[in-house]
GROMACS .gro file of C-alpha atoms in nm:
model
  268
    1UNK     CA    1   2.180  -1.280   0.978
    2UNK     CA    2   1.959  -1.039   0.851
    3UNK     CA    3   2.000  -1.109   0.507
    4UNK     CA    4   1.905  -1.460   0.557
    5UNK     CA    5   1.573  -1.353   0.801
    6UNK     CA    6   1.513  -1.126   0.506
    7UNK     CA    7   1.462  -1.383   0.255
    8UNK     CA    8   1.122  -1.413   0.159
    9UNK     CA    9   1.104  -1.805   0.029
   10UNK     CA   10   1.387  -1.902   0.233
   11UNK     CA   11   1.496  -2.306   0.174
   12UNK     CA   12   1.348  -2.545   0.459
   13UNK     CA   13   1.695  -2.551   0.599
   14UNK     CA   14   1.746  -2.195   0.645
   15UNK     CA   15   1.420  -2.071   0.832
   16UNK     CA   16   1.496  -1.899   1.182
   17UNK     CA   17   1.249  -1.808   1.491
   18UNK     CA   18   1.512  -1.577   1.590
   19UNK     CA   19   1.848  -1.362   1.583
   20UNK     CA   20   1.999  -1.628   1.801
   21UNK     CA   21   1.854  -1.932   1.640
   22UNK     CA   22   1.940  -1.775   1.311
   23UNK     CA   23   2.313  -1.786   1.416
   24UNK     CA   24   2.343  -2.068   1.634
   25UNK     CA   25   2.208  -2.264   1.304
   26UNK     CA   26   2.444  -2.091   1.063
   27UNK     CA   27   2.735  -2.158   1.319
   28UNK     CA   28   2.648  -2.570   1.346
   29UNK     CA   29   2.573  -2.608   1.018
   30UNK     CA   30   2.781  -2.424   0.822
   31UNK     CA   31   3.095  -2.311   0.995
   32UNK     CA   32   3.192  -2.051   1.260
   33UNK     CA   33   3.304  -1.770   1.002
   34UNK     CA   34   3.000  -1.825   0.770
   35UNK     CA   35   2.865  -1.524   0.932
   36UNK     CA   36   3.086  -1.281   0.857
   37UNK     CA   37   3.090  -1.391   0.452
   38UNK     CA   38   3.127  -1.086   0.178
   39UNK     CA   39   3.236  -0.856   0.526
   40UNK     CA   40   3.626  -0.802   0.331
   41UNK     CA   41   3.412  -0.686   0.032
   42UNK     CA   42   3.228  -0.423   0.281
   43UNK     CA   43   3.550  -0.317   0.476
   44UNK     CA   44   3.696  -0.216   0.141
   45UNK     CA   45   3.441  -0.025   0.074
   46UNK     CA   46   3.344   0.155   0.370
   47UNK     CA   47   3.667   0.368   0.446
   48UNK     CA   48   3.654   0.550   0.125
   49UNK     CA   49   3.238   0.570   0.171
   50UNK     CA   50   3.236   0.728   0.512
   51UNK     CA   51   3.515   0.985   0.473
   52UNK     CA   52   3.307   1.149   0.179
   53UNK     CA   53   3.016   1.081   0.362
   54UNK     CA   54   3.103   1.293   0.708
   55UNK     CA   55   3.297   1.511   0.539
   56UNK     CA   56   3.027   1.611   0.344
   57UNK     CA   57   2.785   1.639   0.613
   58UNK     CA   58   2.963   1.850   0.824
   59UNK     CA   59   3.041   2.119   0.524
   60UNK     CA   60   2.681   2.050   0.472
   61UNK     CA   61   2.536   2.104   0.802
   62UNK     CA   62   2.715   2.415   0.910
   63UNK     CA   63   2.646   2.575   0.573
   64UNK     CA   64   2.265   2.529   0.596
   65UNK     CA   65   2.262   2.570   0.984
   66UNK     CA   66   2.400   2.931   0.936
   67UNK     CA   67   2.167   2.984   0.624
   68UNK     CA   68   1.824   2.863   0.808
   69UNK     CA   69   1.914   2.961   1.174
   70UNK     CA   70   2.243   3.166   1.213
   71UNK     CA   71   2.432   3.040   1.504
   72UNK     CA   72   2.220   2.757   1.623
   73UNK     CA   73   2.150   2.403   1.557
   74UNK     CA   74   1.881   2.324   1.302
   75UNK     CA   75   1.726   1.994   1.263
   76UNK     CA   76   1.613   2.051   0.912
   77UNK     CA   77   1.962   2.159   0.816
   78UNK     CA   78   2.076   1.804   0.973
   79UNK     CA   79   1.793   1.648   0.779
   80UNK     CA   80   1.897   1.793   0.460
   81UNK     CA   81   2.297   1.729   0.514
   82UNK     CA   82   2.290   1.395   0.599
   83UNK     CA   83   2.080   1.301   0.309
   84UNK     CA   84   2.328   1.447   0.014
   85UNK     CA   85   2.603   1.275   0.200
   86UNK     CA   86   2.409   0.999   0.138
   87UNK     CA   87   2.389   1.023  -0.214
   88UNK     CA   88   2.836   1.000  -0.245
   89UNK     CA   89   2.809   0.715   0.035
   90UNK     CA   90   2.591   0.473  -0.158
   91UNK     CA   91   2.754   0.565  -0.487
   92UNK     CA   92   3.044   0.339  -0.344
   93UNK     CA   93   2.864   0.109  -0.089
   94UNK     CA   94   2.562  -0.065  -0.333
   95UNK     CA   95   2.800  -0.255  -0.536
   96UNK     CA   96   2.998  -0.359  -0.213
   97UNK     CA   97   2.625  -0.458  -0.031
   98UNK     CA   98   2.531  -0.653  -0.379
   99UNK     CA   99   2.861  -0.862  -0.329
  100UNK     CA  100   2.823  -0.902   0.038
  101UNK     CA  101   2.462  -1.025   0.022
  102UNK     CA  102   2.480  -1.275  -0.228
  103UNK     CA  103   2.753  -1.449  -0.050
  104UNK     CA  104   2.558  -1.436   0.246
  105UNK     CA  105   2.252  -1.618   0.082
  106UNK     CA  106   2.191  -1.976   0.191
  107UNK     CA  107   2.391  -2.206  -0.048
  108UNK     CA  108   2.580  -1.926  -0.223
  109UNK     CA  109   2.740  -2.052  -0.553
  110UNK     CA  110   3.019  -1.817  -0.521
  111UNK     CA  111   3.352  -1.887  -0.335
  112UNK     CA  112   3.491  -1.536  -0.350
  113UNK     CA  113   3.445  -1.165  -0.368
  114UNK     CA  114   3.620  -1.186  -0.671
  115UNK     CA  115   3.445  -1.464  -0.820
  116UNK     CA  116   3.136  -1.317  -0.707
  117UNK     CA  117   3.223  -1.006  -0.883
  118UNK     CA  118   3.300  -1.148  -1.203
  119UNK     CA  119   2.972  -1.387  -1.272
  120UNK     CA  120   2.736  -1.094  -1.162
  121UNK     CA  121   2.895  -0.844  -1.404
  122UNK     CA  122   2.927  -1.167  -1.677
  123UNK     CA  123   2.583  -1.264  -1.633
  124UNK     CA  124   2.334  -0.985  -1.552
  125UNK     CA  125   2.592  -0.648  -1.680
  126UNK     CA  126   2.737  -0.399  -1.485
  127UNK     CA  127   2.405  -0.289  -1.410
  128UNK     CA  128   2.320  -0.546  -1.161
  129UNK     CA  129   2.531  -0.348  -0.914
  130UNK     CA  130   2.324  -0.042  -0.933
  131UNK     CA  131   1.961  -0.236  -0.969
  132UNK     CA  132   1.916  -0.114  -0.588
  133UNK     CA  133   2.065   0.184  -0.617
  134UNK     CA  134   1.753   0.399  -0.618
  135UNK     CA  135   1.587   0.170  -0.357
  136UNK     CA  136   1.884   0.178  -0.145
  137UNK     CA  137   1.871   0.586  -0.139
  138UNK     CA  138   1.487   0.591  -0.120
  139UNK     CA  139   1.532   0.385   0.215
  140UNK     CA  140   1.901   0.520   0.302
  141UNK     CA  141   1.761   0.921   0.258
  142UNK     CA  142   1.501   0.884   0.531
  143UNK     CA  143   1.728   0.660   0.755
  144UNK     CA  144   2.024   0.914   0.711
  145UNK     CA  145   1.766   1.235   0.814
  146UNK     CA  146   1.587   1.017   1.119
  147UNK     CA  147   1.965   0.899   1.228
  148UNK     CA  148   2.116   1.212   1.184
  149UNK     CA  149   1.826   1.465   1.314
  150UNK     CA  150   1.796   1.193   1.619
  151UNK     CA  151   2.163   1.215   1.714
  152UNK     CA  152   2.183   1.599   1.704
  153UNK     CA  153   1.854   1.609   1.920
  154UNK     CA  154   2.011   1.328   2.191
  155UNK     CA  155   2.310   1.564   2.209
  156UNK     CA  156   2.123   1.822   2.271
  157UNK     CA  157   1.979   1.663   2.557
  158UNK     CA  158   2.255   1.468   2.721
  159UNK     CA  159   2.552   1.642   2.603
  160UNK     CA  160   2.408   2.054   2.552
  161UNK     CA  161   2.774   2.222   2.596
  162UNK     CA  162   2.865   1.991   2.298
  163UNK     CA  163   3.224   1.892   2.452
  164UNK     CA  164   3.401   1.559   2.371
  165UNK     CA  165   3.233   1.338   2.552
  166UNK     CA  166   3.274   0.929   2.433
  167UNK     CA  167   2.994   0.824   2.656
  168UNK     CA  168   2.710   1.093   2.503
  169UNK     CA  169   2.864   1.000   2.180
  170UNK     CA  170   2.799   0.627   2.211
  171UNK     CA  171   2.484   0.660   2.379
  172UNK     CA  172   2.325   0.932   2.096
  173UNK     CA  173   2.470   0.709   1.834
  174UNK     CA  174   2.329   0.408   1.919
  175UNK     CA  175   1.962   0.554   1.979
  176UNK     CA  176   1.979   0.719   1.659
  177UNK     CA  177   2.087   0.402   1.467
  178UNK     CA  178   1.783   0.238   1.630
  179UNK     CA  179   1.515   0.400   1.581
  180UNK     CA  180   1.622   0.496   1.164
  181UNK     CA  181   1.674   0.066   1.145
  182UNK     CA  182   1.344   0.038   1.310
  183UNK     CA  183   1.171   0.308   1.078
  184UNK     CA  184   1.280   0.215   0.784
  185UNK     CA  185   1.258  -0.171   0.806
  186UNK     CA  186   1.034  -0.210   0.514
  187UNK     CA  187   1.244  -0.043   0.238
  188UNK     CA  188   1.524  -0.277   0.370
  189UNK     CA  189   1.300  -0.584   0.289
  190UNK     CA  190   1.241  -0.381  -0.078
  191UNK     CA  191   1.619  -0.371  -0.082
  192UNK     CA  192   1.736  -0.743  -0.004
  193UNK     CA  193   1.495  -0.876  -0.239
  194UNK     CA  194   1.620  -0.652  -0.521
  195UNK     CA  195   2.002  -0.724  -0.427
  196UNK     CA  196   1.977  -1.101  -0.368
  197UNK     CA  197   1.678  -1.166  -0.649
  198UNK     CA  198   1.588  -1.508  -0.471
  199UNK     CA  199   1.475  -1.745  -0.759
  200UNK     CA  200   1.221  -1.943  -0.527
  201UNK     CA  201   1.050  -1.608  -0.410
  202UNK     CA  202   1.009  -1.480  -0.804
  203UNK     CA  203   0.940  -1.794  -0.917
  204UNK     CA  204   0.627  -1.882  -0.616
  205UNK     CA  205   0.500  -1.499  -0.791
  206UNK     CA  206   0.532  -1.590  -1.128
  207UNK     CA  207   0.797  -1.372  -1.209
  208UNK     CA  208   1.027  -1.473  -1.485
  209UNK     CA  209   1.367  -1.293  -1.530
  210UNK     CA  210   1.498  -0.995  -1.311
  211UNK     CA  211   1.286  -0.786  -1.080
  212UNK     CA  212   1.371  -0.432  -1.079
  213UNK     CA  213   1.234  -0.091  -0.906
  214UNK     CA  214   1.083  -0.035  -0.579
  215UNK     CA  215   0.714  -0.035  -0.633
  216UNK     CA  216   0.776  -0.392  -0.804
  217UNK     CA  217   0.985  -0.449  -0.497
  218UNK     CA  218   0.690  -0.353  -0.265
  219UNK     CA  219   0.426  -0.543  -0.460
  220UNK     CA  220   0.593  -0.854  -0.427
  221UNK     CA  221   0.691  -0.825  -0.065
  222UNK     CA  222   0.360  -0.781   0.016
  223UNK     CA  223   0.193  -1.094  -0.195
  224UNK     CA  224   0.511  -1.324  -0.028
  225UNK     CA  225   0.419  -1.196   0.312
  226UNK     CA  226   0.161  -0.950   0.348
  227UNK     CA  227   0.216  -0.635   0.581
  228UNK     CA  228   0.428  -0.843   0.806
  229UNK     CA  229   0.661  -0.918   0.519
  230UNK     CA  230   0.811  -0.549   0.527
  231UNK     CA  231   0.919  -0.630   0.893
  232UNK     CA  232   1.079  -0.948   0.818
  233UNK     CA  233   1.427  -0.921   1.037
  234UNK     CA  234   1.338  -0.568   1.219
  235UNK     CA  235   1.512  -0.751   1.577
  236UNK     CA  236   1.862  -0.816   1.348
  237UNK     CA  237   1.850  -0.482   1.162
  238UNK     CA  238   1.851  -0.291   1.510
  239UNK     CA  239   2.051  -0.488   1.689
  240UNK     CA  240   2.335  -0.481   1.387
  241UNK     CA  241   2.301  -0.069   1.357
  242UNK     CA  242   2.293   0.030   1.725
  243UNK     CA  243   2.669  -0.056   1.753
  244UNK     CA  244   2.737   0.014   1.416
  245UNK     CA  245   2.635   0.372   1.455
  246UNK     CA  246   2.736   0.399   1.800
  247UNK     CA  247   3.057   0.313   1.694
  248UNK     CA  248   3.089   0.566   1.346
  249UNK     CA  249   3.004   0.856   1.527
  250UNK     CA  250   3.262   0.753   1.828
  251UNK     CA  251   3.530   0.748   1.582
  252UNK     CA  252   3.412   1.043   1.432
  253UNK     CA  253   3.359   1.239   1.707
  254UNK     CA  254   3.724   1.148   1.838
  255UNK     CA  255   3.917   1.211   1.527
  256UNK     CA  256   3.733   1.577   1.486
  257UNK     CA  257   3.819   1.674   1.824
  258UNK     CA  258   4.195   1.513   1.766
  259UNK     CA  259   4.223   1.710   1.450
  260UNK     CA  260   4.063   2.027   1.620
  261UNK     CA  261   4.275   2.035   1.927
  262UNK     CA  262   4.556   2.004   1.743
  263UNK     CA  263   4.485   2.266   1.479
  264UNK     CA  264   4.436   2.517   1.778
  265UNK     CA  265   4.772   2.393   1.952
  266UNK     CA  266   4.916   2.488   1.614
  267UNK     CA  267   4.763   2.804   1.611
  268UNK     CA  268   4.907   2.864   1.947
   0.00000   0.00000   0.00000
């Protein structure tokens, strides 16, 4: 859904009001599981993604939390952790997003991941996976410091003693994956439009070929749709990461106090 309310010169048959509109339209028109097109492509990737990218972070965060203030919980520290682990997250995720959002394009020519795959590296280069690469961390660096510093700060406030608790968890998770989606809308736009390349957006710009970089990216979002361009699907993008953040940091936080209790009963 938000890919498609993301599209800039979307086809007559694929314009949407709204989140539900947008999927009670897909669901009609195209089939039940068009939705969820390209997500095999993003399952595959995001195991591998999110191990290295909280088990960086927490290395991260408790080496610079002891460096900047010894013993306590520092928000710039947060900041700074969940940003590198950004950097070894997107390595593996852009290619995965690429894949998953050309599928997801209205009247995608390709009828597999695999297929997918193939034509992109065939007939742009291998490069075509990366084209969003610096895009994706210029918007992913200040969502990953806003989500992160925002979920230490809610557990500071609802959960202080910092115990398991999957309620505080859920709750801090989901806030924090609101108000980075919210923030960072616009470099999403940037993003979509560099990943899916939509011929009839390039084309109503005069823009022959590929378009590449984010200051290209922002130039053109804003003569296809002025300042209210870069807010084109806000409503999806927040409703998709509240749960999807919510639910990372549940898992997380269960499997580090599984691991933990159990290293102590070891101990013991």
């Amino acid at each position: 859904l938000q890919t498609r309310m993301q599209s800039l010169q979307p086809d007559p048959k694929a314009q949407y009001r709204s989140v539900y509109e947008a999927l009670k339209k897909i669901v009609l028109t195209e089939g039940f599981w068009r939705p969820l097109r390209g997500i095999n492509v993003t399952m595959l990737g995001a195991g591998p993604a999110h191990a290295m990218y909280f088990a960086c972070y927490e290395k991260m965060k408790k080496s610079l939390s002891d460096t900047i203030q010894h013993g306590g919980n520092s928000h710039l520290a947060n900041g700074v952790a969940g940003s590198v682990a950004t950097l070894l997250h997107d390595a593996v995720m852009n290619p995965a997003e690429v894949v998953k959002q050309r599928m997801q394009m209205f009247n995608s020519p390709y009828k597999s991941v695999l297929t997918c795959m193939r034509t992109v590296q065939k007939t742009e280069g291998f490069g075509a996976f990366y084209r969003s690469y610096t895009t994706q961390l210029t918007m992913n660096v200040p969502f990953q410091a806003i989500h992160f510093i925002t979920y230490e700060f809610m557990q500071e406030q609802i959960n202080p003693r910092r115990e398991y608790n999957p309620r505080s968890h859920i709750v801090s998770g989901a806030v924090a994956g609101a108000v980075a989606a919210a923030a960072t809308t616009p470099l999403d736009v940037c993003k979509t439009l560099l990943n899916t390349q939509e011929n009839m957006a390039l084309s109503s710009v005069n823009i022959s070929g590929h378009l590449s970089g984010m200051v290209n990216a922002f130039k053109t979002v804003y003569q296809l749709g002025g300042v209210s361009g870069y807010f084109r699907g806000v409503q999806a993008r927040v409703i998709y990461q509240m749960p999807s953040t919510a639910i990372a940091w549940s898992v997380y936080e269960f499997f580090k106090y599984f691991l933990t209790k159990r290293k102590l009963e070891k101990r013991t």
